[in-house]
XYZ file of N, CA and C in Angstrom:
765
model
N 14.703 -5.617 -56.586
C 15.727 -4.713 -56.038
C 15.121 -3.373 -55.633
N 14.258 -2.795 -56.542
C 13.616 -1.521 -56.238
C 12.719 -1.644 -55.011
N 12.014 -2.784 -54.924
C 11.136 -3.009 -53.786
C 11.931 -3.072 -52.493
N 13.112 -3.713 -52.535
C 13.960 -3.820 -51.354
C 14.458 -2.446 -50.908
N 14.887 -1.617 -51.887
C 15.350 -0.271 -51.567
C 14.221 0.567 -50.983
N 13.023 0.426 -51.543
C 11.874 1.164 -51.036
C 11.551 0.759 -49.612
N 11.618 -0.554 -49.339
C 11.350 -1.050 -47.991
C 12.371 -0.512 -46.990
N 13.636 -0.483 -47.407
C 14.671 0.036 -46.523
C 14.488 1.517 -46.245
N 14.135 2.256 -47.293
C 13.899 3.684 -47.121
C 12.731 3.941 -46.177
N 11.698 3.131 -46.292
C 10.543 3.280 -45.402
C 10.928 3.004 -43.949
N 11.768 1.996 -43.745
C 12.202 1.675 -42.383
C 13.047 2.803 -41.798
N 13.973 3.335 -42.624
C 14.808 4.435 -42.154
C 13.973 5.683 -41.890
N 12.990 5.921 -42.722
C 12.114 7.077 -42.532
C 11.311 6.951 -41.245
N 10.810 5.738 -40.981
C 10.058 5.503 -39.745
C 10.950 5.696 -38.529
N 12.179 5.160 -38.599
C 13.123 5.320 -37.489
C 13.453 6.792 -37.261
N 13.662 7.531 -38.363
C 13.959 8.947 -38.241
C 12.808 9.727 -37.633
N 11.590 9.341 -38.000
C 10.409 10.009 -37.446
C 10.334 9.850 -35.931
N 10.518 8.602 -35.459
C 10.395 8.359 -34.016
C 11.574 8.937 -33.241
N 12.733 9.015 -33.860
C 13.860 9.695 -33.209
C 13.567 11.183 -33.061
N 12.932 11.756 -34.081
C 12.555 13.173 -34.006
C 11.521 13.402 -32.907
N 10.571 12.480 -32.788
C 9.573 12.576 -31.717
C 10.244 12.488 -30.349
N 11.183 11.542 -30.222
C 11.935 11.387 -28.969
C 12.699 12.671 -28.641
N 13.384 13.236 -29.637
C 14.149 14.469 -29.423
C 13.230 15.616 -28.997
N 12.084 15.721 -29.656
C 11.136 16.778 -29.323
C 10.590 16.603 -27.907
N 10.305 15.358 -27.526
C 9.793 15.090 -26.181
C 10.834 15.430 -25.117
N 12.105 15.085 -25.381
C 13.183 15.395 -24.440
C 13.352 16.906 -24.277
N 13.246 17.620 -25.393
C 13.357 19.085 -25.326
C 12.179 19.698 -24.583
N 10.991 19.107 -24.760
C 9.805 19.620 -24.074
C 9.883 19.375 -22.570
N 10.375 18.208 -22.173
C 10.513 17.898 -20.748
C 11.599 18.762 -20.123
N 12.741 18.842 -20.796
C 13.820 19.709 -20.350
C 14.528 19.269 -19.082
N 14.339 18.029 -18.687
C 14.999 17.496 -17.494
C 15.650 16.162 -17.847
N 16.983 16.117 -17.840
C 17.695 14.901 -18.219
C 17.414 13.739 -17.281
N 17.073 14.054 -16.031
C 16.796 12.981 -15.064
C 15.581 12.175 -15.496
N 14.623 12.827 -16.128
C 13.387 12.154 -16.528
C 13.461 11.602 -17.954
N 14.054 12.360 -18.861
C 14.123 11.899 -20.247
C 15.310 12.549 -20.942
N 16.227 11.720 -21.416
C 17.378 12.229 -22.167
C 17.075 12.152 -23.654
N 17.743 12.955 -24.414
C 17.534 12.981 -25.861
C 18.329 11.853 -26.526
N 17.995 11.506 -27.775
C 18.788 10.500 -28.495
C 20.242 10.925 -28.679
N 20.480 12.228 -28.823
C 21.854 12.721 -28.972
C 22.644 12.468 -27.687
N 22.029 12.743 -26.531
C 22.694 12.500 -25.254
C 22.913 11.007 -25.016
N 21.933 10.213 -25.415
C 22.071 8.756 -25.272
C 23.234 8.242 -26.108
N 23.336 8.737 -27.343
C 24.443 8.341 -28.217
C 25.779 8.765 -27.626
N 25.827 9.958 -27.052
C 27.060 10.426 -26.434
C 27.478 9.550 -25.267
N 26.516 9.160 -24.447
C 26.812 8.269 -23.320
C 27.298 6.917 -23.809
N 26.678 6.412 -24.870
C 27.089 5.123 -25.426
C 28.513 5.184 -25.961
N 28.846 6.280 -26.612
C 30.204 6.435 -27.132
C 31.233 6.519 -26.007
N 30.837 7.024 -24.859
C 31.727 7.046 -23.699
C 31.919 5.647 -23.119
N 30.891 4.818 -23.227
C 30.968 3.454 -22.684
C 31.772 2.513 -23.578
N 31.707 2.731 -24.886
C 32.308 1.804 -25.846
C 33.787 1.497 -25.598
N 34.637 2.502 -25.266
C 36.065 2.180 -25.094
C 36.384 1.467 -23.778
N 35.413 1.360 -22.887
C 35.681 0.783 -21.575
C 35.659 -0.746 -21.627
N 36.673 -1.353 -21.038
C 36.748 -2.825 -21.024
C 35.571 -3.419 -20.253
N 35.145 -2.736 -19.202
C 34.038 -3.227 -18.382
C 32.751 -3.353 -19.205
N 32.570 -2.437 -20.143
C 31.395 -2.458 -21.011
C 31.315 -3.766 -21.786
N 32.411 -4.164 -22.396
C 32.438 -5.390 -23.197
C 32.409 -6.636 -22.325
N 32.967 -6.550 -21.133
C 32.912 -7.675 -20.205
C 31.472 -7.949 -19.774
N 30.734 -6.883 -19.530
C 29.328 -7.049 -19.154
C 28.522 -7.674 -20.292
N 28.798 -7.236 -21.506
C 28.099 -7.806 -22.660
C 28.420 -9.294 -22.801
N 29.691 -9.648 -22.663
C 30.077 -11.052 -22.754
C 29.455 -11.895 -21.658
N 29.434 -11.349 -20.434
C 28.866 -12.062 -19.284
C 27.383 -12.370 -19.528
N 26.616 -11.328 -19.877
C 25.170 -11.498 -20.037
C 24.827 -12.296 -21.283
N 25.494 -11.982 -22.404
C 25.184 -12.679 -23.648
C 25.463 -14.176 -23.537
N 26.570 -14.528 -22.904
C 26.916 -15.941 -22.760
C 25.862 -16.715 -21.995
N 25.370 -16.147 -20.913
C 24.393 -16.848 -20.074
C 23.001 -16.864 -20.704
N 22.613 -15.753 -21.291
C 21.290 -15.694 -21.910
C 21.212 -16.627 -23.122
N 22.254 -16.639 -23.938
C 22.257 -17.514 -25.109
C 22.388 -18.986 -24.717
N 23.057 -19.251 -23.600
C 23.105 -20.631 -23.098
C 21.705 -21.088 -22.711
N 20.965 -20.207 -22.027
C 19.586 -20.542 -21.676
C 18.736 -20.784 -22.911
N 18.944 -19.954 -23.945
C 18.195 -20.137 -25.193
C 18.539 -21.482 -25.831
N 19.822 -21.807 -25.885
C 20.237 -23.061 -26.493
C 19.664 -24.275 -25.769
N 19.713 -24.241 -24.441
C 19.151 -25.344 -23.653
C 17.647 -25.450 -23.872
N 16.982 -24.302 -23.943
C 15.540 -24.309 -24.169
C 15.182 -24.837 -25.544
N 15.980 -24.470 -26.557
C 15.713 -24.930 -27.917
C 15.859 -26.445 -28.028
N 16.944 -26.982 -27.486
C 17.178 -28.427 -27.552
C 16.102 -29.180 -26.774
N 15.804 -28.713 -25.563
C 14.802 -29.383 -24.723
C 13.423 -29.337 -25.362
N 13.077 -28.208 -25.970
C 11.751 -28.081 -26.578
C 11.585 -29.047 -27.746
N 12.634 -29.212 -28.550
C 12.557 -30.138 -29.683
C 12.387 -31.572 -29.184
N 13.174 -31.955 -28.193
C 13.096 -33.312 -27.645
C 11.715 -33.577 -27.054
N 11.211 -32.638 -26.265
C 9.910 -32.821 -25.615
C 8.775 -32.812 -26.635
N 8.874 -31.955 -27.661
C 7.822 -31.900 -28.676
C 7.768 -33.192 -29.491
N 8.926 -33.725 -29.828
C 8.967 -35.001 -30.557
C 8.384 -36.121 -29.701
N 8.745 -36.130 -28.420
C 8.201 -37.146 -27.515
C 6.688 -37.000 -27.369
N 6.199 -35.757 -27.297
C 4.765 -35.526 -27.178
C 4.029 -35.947 -28.443
N 4.673 -35.757 -29.593
C 4.065 -36.197 -30.846
C 4.036 -37.714 -30.985
N 4.973 -38.368 -30.327
C 5.064 -39.834 -30.413
C 4.155 -40.528 -29.415
N 4.062 -39.976 -28.201
C 3.274 -40.592 -27.138
C 2.267 -39.594 -26.579
N 0.992 -39.951 -26.608
C -0.069 -39.047 -26.141
C 0.060 -38.733 -24.657
N 0.543 -39.703 -23.868
C 0.636 -39.469 -22.418
C 1.689 -38.415 -22.089
N 2.710 -38.316 -22.945
C 3.726 -37.277 -22.731
C 3.122 -35.896 -22.970
N 2.326 -35.778 -24.029
C 1.671 -34.508 -24.323
C 0.736 -34.103 -23.186
N -0.044 -35.079 -22.677
C -0.966 -34.797 -21.567
C -0.202 -34.385 -20.309
N 0.951 -35.001 -20.099
C 1.755 -34.705 -18.916
C 2.379 -33.320 -18.997
N 2.794 -32.924 -20.206
C 3.480 -31.648 -20.375
C 2.527 -30.465 -20.497
N 1.290 -30.693 -20.915
C 0.344 -29.605 -21.182
C 0.179 -28.641 -20.002
N -0.098 -29.136 -18.778
C -0.255 -28.186 -17.665
C 1.036 -27.462 -17.302
N 2.185 -28.139 -17.485
C 3.469 -27.508 -17.165
C 3.737 -26.342 -18.111
N 3.534 -26.558 -19.403
C 3.762 -25.496 -20.389
C 2.807 -24.338 -20.172
N 1.557 -24.651 -19.840
C 0.585 -23.590 -19.589
C 0.964 -22.797 -18.346
N 1.469 -23.498 -17.338
C 1.888 -22.830 -16.099
C 3.059 -21.886 -16.358
N 4.027 -22.343 -17.135
C 5.197 -21.510 -17.436
C 4.785 -20.278 -18.241
N 3.866 -20.446 -19.190
C 3.418 -19.315 -20.001
C 2.619 -18.300 -19.194
N 1.856 -18.775 -18.209
C 0.960 -17.886 -17.472
C 1.623 -17.200 -16.276
N 2.673 -17.811 -15.731
C 3.309 -17.252 -14.541
C 4.157 -16.032 -14.894
N 4.006 -14.917 -14.158
C 4.830 -13.726 -14.427
C 6.317 -14.025 -14.295
N 7.119 -13.369 -15.134
C 8.565 -13.588 -15.108
C 9.140 -13.239 -13.740
N 8.644 -12.148 -13.140
C 9.155 -11.719 -11.836
C 8.962 -12.794 -10.776
N 7.830 -13.508 -10.837
C 7.574 -14.577 -9.862
C 8.592 -15.700 -10.014
N 8.869 -16.090 -11.260
C 9.885 -17.124 -11.503
C 11.247 -16.680 -10.983
N 11.587 -15.420 -11.225
C 12.898 -14.923 -10.813
C 13.046 -14.971 -9.300
N 12.031 -14.501 -8.589
C 12.096 -14.474 -7.124
C 12.151 -15.885 -6.553
N 11.336 -16.780 -7.118
C 11.349 -18.167 -6.650
C 12.674 -18.853 -6.965
N 13.201 -18.574 -8.152
C 14.447 -19.224 -8.569
C 15.635 -18.786 -7.722
N 15.581 -17.568 -7.183
C 16.684 -17.075 -6.350
C 16.904 -17.936 -5.107
N 15.861 -18.670 -4.710
C 15.993 -19.564 -3.556
C 16.897 -20.741 -3.890
N 16.917 -21.114 -5.191
C 17.596 -22.347 -5.587
C 18.909 -22.124 -6.318
N 19.026 -21.019 -7.038
C 20.238 -20.805 -7.838
C 20.880 -19.474 -7.475
N 22.148 -19.348 -7.806
C 22.868 -18.105 -7.533
C 22.491 -17.036 -8.564
N 22.799 -15.793 -8.249
C 22.471 -14.702 -9.151
C 23.140 -14.824 -10.497
N 24.353 -15.358 -10.534
C 25.089 -15.474 -11.796
C 24.488 -16.524 -12.730
N 23.762 -17.496 -12.177
C 23.146 -18.551 -12.992
C 21.668 -18.286 -13.250
N 21.141 -17.239 -12.627
C 19.708 -16.973 -12.705
C 19.243 -16.689 -14.126
N 20.010 -15.905 -14.886
C 19.600 -15.556 -16.249
C 19.559 -16.788 -17.153
N 20.405 -17.776 -16.886
C 20.379 -19.014 -17.682
C 19.056 -19.739 -17.463
N 18.677 -19.891 -16.194
C 17.450 -20.609 -15.867
C 16.216 -19.890 -16.384
N 16.152 -18.573 -16.176
C 14.972 -17.819 -16.597
C 14.849 -17.799 -18.111
N 15.954 -17.609 -18.808
C 15.921 -17.639 -20.280
C 15.434 -18.996 -20.775
N 15.929 -20.041 -20.154
C 15.514 -21.406 -20.502
C 14.003 -21.580 -20.331
N 13.483 -21.147 -19.190
C 12.067 -21.332 -18.898
C 11.178 -20.523 -19.842
N 11.610 -19.327 -20.209
C 10.795 -18.493 -21.081
C 10.796 -18.997 -22.525
N 11.902 -19.593 -22.934
C 12.030 -20.091 -24.312
C 11.291 -21.406 -24.503
N 11.306 -22.239 -23.480
C 10.791 -23.616 -23.589
C 9.362 -23.705 -24.133
N 8.366 -23.031 -23.529
C 6.997 -23.202 -24.050
C 6.806 -22.624 -25.442
N 7.531 -21.555 -25.772
C 7.388 -20.931 -27.090
C 7.843 -21.897 -28.190
N 9.039 -22.454 -28.022
C 9.574 -23.343 -29.053
C 8.908 -24.720 -29.018
N 8.499 -25.152 -27.844
C 7.749 -26.412 -27.750
C 6.468 -26.314 -28.578
N 5.728 -25.204 -28.411
C 4.503 -25.009 -29.175
C 4.773 -24.897 -30.664
N 5.878 -24.230 -31.033
C 6.212 -24.081 -32.451
C 6.521 -25.423 -33.099
N 7.309 -26.241 -32.416
C 7.670 -27.553 -32.965
C 6.449 -28.463 -33.044
N 5.591 -28.394 -32.023
C 4.363 -29.210 -32.050
C 3.484 -28.808 -33.234
N 3.378 -27.510 -33.491
C 2.598 -27.034 -34.633
C 3.175 -27.561 -35.944
N 4.503 -27.531 -36.056
C 5.151 -28.046 -37.250
C 4.915 -29.536 -37.443
N 5.019 -30.280 -36.372
C 4.794 -31.734 -36.450
C 3.365 -32.037 -36.896
N 2.409 -31.318 -36.345
C 1.005 -31.556 -36.682
C 0.674 -31.158 -38.116
N 1.499 -30.254 -38.701
C 1.231 -29.804 -40.072
C 1.857 -30.707 -41.129
N 2.571 -31.735 -40.715
C 3.200 -32.652 -41.671
C 2.140 -33.333 -42.536
N 2.452 -33.519 -43.806
C 1.519 -34.112 -44.761
C 1.279 -35.583 -44.426
N 0.035 -35.904 -44.081
C -0.314 -37.275 -43.690
C -0.124 -38.245 -44.850
N -0.468 -37.817 -46.056
C -0.343 -38.703 -47.224
C 1.119 -39.035 -47.510
N 1.990 -38.029 -47.367
C 3.415 -38.297 -47.564
C 3.937 -39.272 -46.508
N 3.464 -39.120 -45.282
C 3.891 -40.029 -44.214
C 3.431 -41.456 -44.498
N 2.213 -41.593 -44.983
C 1.703 -42.934 -45.318
C 2.499 -43.534 -46.473
N 2.813 -42.706 -47.474
C 3.597 -43.189 -48.615
C 4.991 -43.621 -48.162
N 5.585 -42.819 -47.260
C 6.906 -43.169 -46.750
C 6.867 -44.485 -45.988
N 5.761 -44.705 -45.282
C 5.610 -45.950 -44.528
C 5.460 -47.146 -45.470
N 4.678 -46.935 -46.523
C 4.457 -48.021 -47.495
C 5.760 -48.411 -48.182
N 6.541 -47.403 -48.587
C 7.786 -47.675 -49.296
C 8.969 -47.888 -48.346
N 8.689 -47.853 -47.051
C 9.701 -48.119 -46.021
C 10.944 -47.241 -46.186
N 10.695 -45.950 -46.315
C 11.821 -45.019 -46.434
C 12.608 -44.985 -45.127
N 13.926 -44.905 -45.200
C 14.734 -44.818 -43.983
C 14.371 -43.567 -43.182
N 14.660 -43.601 -41.900
C 14.328 -42.480 -41.011
C 14.984 -41.178 -41.486
N 16.232 -41.270 -41.924
C 16.928 -40.066 -42.381
C 16.242 -39.418 -43.564
N 15.759 -40.229 -44.514
C 15.069 -39.690 -45.687
C 13.739 -39.066 -45.280
N 13.043 -39.717 -44.351
C 11.764 -39.159 -43.893
C 11.965 -37.830 -43.177
N 13.029 -37.752 -42.401
C 13.315 -36.503 -41.690
C 13.554 -35.362 -42.672
N 14.372 -35.610 -43.674
C 14.721 -34.549 -44.620
C 13.588 -34.231 -45.590
N 12.862 -35.227 -46.022
C 11.857 -35.023 -47.068
C 10.498 -34.598 -46.515
N 10.176 -34.974 -45.282
C 8.834 -34.720 -44.751
C 8.862 -33.859 -43.484
N 9.600 -34.342 -42.484
C 9.519 -33.681 -41.176
C 10.190 -32.311 -41.153
N 11.390 -32.205 -41.707
C 12.086 -30.915 -41.665
C 11.337 -29.812 -42.426
N 10.852 -30.072 -43.652
C 10.089 -29.018 -44.341
C 8.833 -28.599 -43.582
N 8.252 -29.517 -42.797
C 7.041 -29.189 -42.038
C 7.353 -28.429 -40.758
N 8.423 -28.819 -40.076
C 8.716 -28.281 -38.748
C 9.522 -26.990 -38.798
N 10.481 -26.903 -39.715
C 11.430 -25.797 -39.690
C 10.812 -24.400 -39.856
N 9.819 -24.196 -40.726
C 9.222 -22.849 -40.796
C 8.620 -22.402 -39.465
N 7.910 -23.303 -38.787
C 7.325 -22.969 -37.482
C 8.414 -22.774 -36.431
N 9.449 -23.607 -36.488
C 10.554 -23.492 -35.535
C 11.293 -22.176 -35.734
N 11.489 -21.797 -36.987
C 12.172 -20.531 -37.288
C 11.405 -19.342 -36.725
N 10.081 -19.346 -36.943
C 9.252 -18.270 -36.424
C 9.281 -18.248 -34.899
N 9.255 -19.441 -34.305
C 9.321 -19.528 -32.846
C 10.629 -18.993 -32.308
N 11.735 -19.270 -33.001
C 13.047 -18.764 -32.577
C 13.098 -17.245 -32.631
N 12.476 -16.669 -33.657
C 12.450 -15.223 -33.781
C 11.764 -14.582 -32.587
N 10.657 -15.173 -32.144
C 9.930 -14.663 -30.975
C 10.702 -14.964 -29.691
N 11.218 -16.190 -29.595
C 11.860 -16.637 -28.360
C 13.136 -15.858 -28.047
N 13.885 -15.471 -29.067
C 15.127 -14.735 -28.821
C 14.855 -13.380 -28.178
N 13.795 -12.697 -28.625
C 13.430 -11.433 -28.007
C 13.005 -11.610 -26.561
N 12.168 -12.622 -26.318
C 11.716 -12.908 -24.954
C 12.894 -13.294 -24.070
N 13.805 -14.048 -24.664
C 14.983 -14.533 -23.950
C 15.811 -13.373 -23.401
N 16.085 -12.381 -24.237
C 16.893 -11.235 -23.808
C 16.171 -10.403 -22.752
N 14.867 -10.178 -22.951
C 14.113 -9.376 -21.990
C 14.057 -10.043 -20.624
N 13.732 -11.320 -20.614
C 13.609 -12.032 -19.349
C 14.968 -12.248 -18.697
N 16.006 -12.509 -19.512
C 17.339 -12.721 -18.955
C 17.886 -11.489 -18.271
N 17.720 -10.329 -18.908
C 18.196 -9.080 -18.297
C 17.351 -8.733 -17.077
N 16.046 -8.999 -17.142
C 15.188 -8.767 -15.972
C 15.660 -9.602 -14.779
N 16.072 -10.837 -15.057
C 16.601 -11.691 -13.987
C 17.872 -11.105 -13.400
N 18.706 -10.513 -14.237
C 19.940 -9.899 -13.745
C 19.655 -8.649 -12.926
N 18.647 -7.896 -13.305
C 18.297 -6.688 -12.551
C 17.864 -7.045 -11.138
N 17.200 -8.190 -10.996
C 16.745 -8.621 -9.664
C 17.837 -9.392 -8.935
N 18.526 -10.288 -9.644
C 19.578 -11.086 -9.007
C 20.867 -10.322 -8.787
N 21.115 -9.279 -9.597
C 22.289 -8.406 -9.496
C 23.634 -9.154 -9.474
N 23.876 -10.042 -10.448
C 25.211 -10.652 -10.522
C 26.241 -9.604 -10.944
N 27.389 -9.616 -10.293
C 28.435 -8.634 -10.620
C 28.880 -8.795 -12.070
N 29.084 -7.678 -12.746
C 29.604 -7.705 -14.107
C 28.577 -8.008 -15.170
N 27.287 -7.848 -14.860
C 26.238 -8.130 -15.845
C 25.605 -6.838 -16.349
N 24.876 -6.941 -17.440
C 24.148 -5.784 -17.966
C 23.048 -5.366 -17.002
N 22.372 -6.336 -16.413
C 21.319 -6.026 -15.457
C 21.843 -5.258 -14.260
N 23.023 -5.608 -13.802
C 23.653 -4.889 -12.695
C 23.946 -3.446 -13.098
N 24.398 -3.237 -14.334
C 24.672 -1.882 -14.830
C 23.385 -1.062 -14.913
N 22.292 -1.686 -15.345
C 21.009 -0.994 -15.398
C 20.555 -0.568 -14.009
N 20.698 -1.466 -13.052
C 20.273 -1.158 -11.684
C 21.111 -0.016 -11.096
N 22.413 -0.040 -11.322
C 23.285 1.018 -10.819
C 22.946 2.363 -11.461
N 22.623 2.337 -12.754
C 22.245 3.570 -13.442
C 20.944 4.139 -12.875
N 20.044 3.242 -12.493
C 18.767 3.700 -11.941
C 18.942 4.350 -10.576
N 19.685 3.697 -9.676
C 19.803 4.224 -8.310
C 20.669 5.481 -8.247
N 21.517 5.691 -9.248
C 22.336 6.907 -9.285
C 21.712 7.985 -10.182
N 20.507 7.699 -10.695
C 19.777 8.630 -11.576
C 20.590 9.004 -12.816
N 21.377 8.032 -13.304
C 22.150 8.232 -14.541
C 21.276 7.811 -15.722
N 20.327 8.675 -16.070
C 19.344 8.338 -17.102
C 19.998 8.095 -18.457
N 21.073 8.813 -18.739
C 21.780 8.600 -19.998
C 22.310 7.180 -20.106
N 22.916 6.678 -19.037
C 23.415 5.298 -19.039
C 22.263 4.308 -19.126
N 21.169 4.616 -18.445
C 20.006 3.732 -18.480
C 19.496 3.567 -19.911
N 19.382 4.670 -20.627
C 18.924 4.617 -22.015
C 19.978 3.954 -22.907
N 21.244 4.236 -22.647
C 22.312 3.657 -23.467
C 22.333 2.136 -23.332
N 22.232 1.643 -22.111
C 22.233 0.198 -21.893
C 20.970 -0.449 -22.484
N 19.851 0.264 -22.388
C 18.617 -0.252 -22.987
C 18.776 -0.392 -24.505
N 19.400 0.603 -25.120
C 19.660 0.536 -26.560
C 20.587 -0.639 -26.883
N 21.589 -0.870 -26.041
C 22.517 -1.980 -26.250
C 21.774 -3.315 -26.203
N 20.853 -3.453 -25.259
C 20.080 -4.698 -25.134
C 19.252 -4.931 -26.395
N 18.585 -3.880 -26.864
C 17.770 -3.990 -28.082
C 18.646 -4.367 -29.279
N 19.797 -3.730 -29.379
C 20.708 -4.006 -30.494
C 21.233 -5.436 -30.445
N 21.627 -5.884 -29.264
C 22.126 -7.255 -29.119
C 21.051 -8.266 -29.485
N 19.833 -8.028 -29.026
C 18.728 -8.926 -29.346
C 18.511 -9.006 -30.850
N 18.516 -7.850 -31.525
C 18.294 -7.822 -32.974
C 19.437 -8.493 -33.733
N 20.678 -8.223 -33.317
C 21.847 -8.778 -34.001
C 21.890 -10.293 -33.867
N 21.698 -10.796 -32.643
C 21.751 -12.243 -32.441
C 20.587 -12.946 -33.133
N 19.439 -12.278 -33.204
C 18.312 -12.864 -33.922
C 18.635 -12.997 -35.407
N 19.186 -11.931 -35.991
C 19.549 -11.968 -37.416
C 20.591 -13.046 -37.690
N 21.621 -13.104 -36.834
C 22.689 -14.084 -37.041
C 22.169 -15.503 -36.915
N 21.390 -15.746 -35.869
C 20.896 -17.107 -35.647
C 19.984 -17.560 -36.780
N 19.065 -16.690 -37.189
C 18.139 -17.063 -38.267
C 18.865 -17.250 -39.584
N 19.904 -16.441 -39.815
C 20.690 -16.608 -41.045
C 21.415 -17.948 -41.044
N 21.999 -18.307 -39.906
C 22.676 -19.599 -39.796
C 21.697 -20.756 -39.922
N 20.515 -20.589 -39.329
C 19.492 -21.630 -39.421
C 19.039 -21.810 -40.870
N 18.800 -20.709 -41.564
C 18.393 -20.789 -42.977
C 19.471 -21.464 -43.827
N 20.715 -21.133 -43.526
C 21.833 -21.718 -44.280
C 21.901 -23.230 -44.062
N 21.747 -23.644 -42.793
C 21.798 -25.062 -42.476
C 20.628 -25.813 -43.124
N 19.458 -25.192 -43.078
C 18.279 -25.815 -43.677
C 18.451 -25.978 -45.193
N 18.928 -24.908 -45.848
C 19.152 -24.956 -47.300
C 20.143 -26.048 -47.667
N 21.162 -26.193 -46.824
C 22.178 -27.207 -47.107
C 21.613 -28.609 -46.945
N 20.858 -28.825 -45.867
C 20.293 -30.153 -45.614
C 19.275 -30.525 -46.685
N 18.363 -29.602 -46.969
C 17.333 -29.905 -47.965
C 17.923 -29.976 -49.363
N 18.956 -29.193 -49.612
C 19.615 -29.218 -50.918
C 20.302 -30.540 -51.172
N 20.923 -31.101 -50.117
C 21.587 -32.390 -50.263
C 20.574 -33.489 -50.546
N 19.333 -33.251 -50.004
C 18.318 -34.272 -50.208
C 17.676 -34.146 -51.581
N 17.779 -32.900 -52.161
C 17.198 -32.705 -53.477
C 15.722 -32.468 -53.463
N 15.251 -31.807 -52.351
C 13.829 -31.516 -52.281
C 13.651 -30.026 -52.217
């Protein structure tokens, strides 16, 4: 308990330090167009909160970005399992995953605009950015499975469900969890970037672009803070739900 309180105090102290640095930098610059203070950013955010449009934009962007994440998570698990089962699938997917990881997000966004509408762009880009991250995480988990346990399960002819709960899930889930933590952050960054370029009406990316062209630096910082907060909140919620589901499944199995 004491260690937890100490850790929290350290985090709050670090946050307070960097907020003080930000405030000092804003005061030194003295031009709101170039850099607004945290106090001004908070004030702008409080002005946005009561507006219905603010929450509509959050719902619009969050729904599409999280849909892309969900599709990427499901697809990555299916493809990773197939690659673990058949070597030719792994060989076939290897250059595709490497290509997706190496290609700049902006290039994907511009190319994708030829094929999809601006409102669907964030779904596709989020999906593409999540896919190689979680595919690699699941593959790592599969490869870390205990070979001796697998051989024993084969000898005793354990049902597939028992093997999944007793061997595969304990091996894969830690890597998958870590991959989800990374992928959710990438998902939000790439999804909003797609909206900034595609400019779908009623999105967070559209609000960022409008704030930039009107030199509304306070709104720009406020929306940026909202994106960071949403990413952190959804990451915490998703990982908590994942941990709960894992505990329940493994608990029922008694391992």
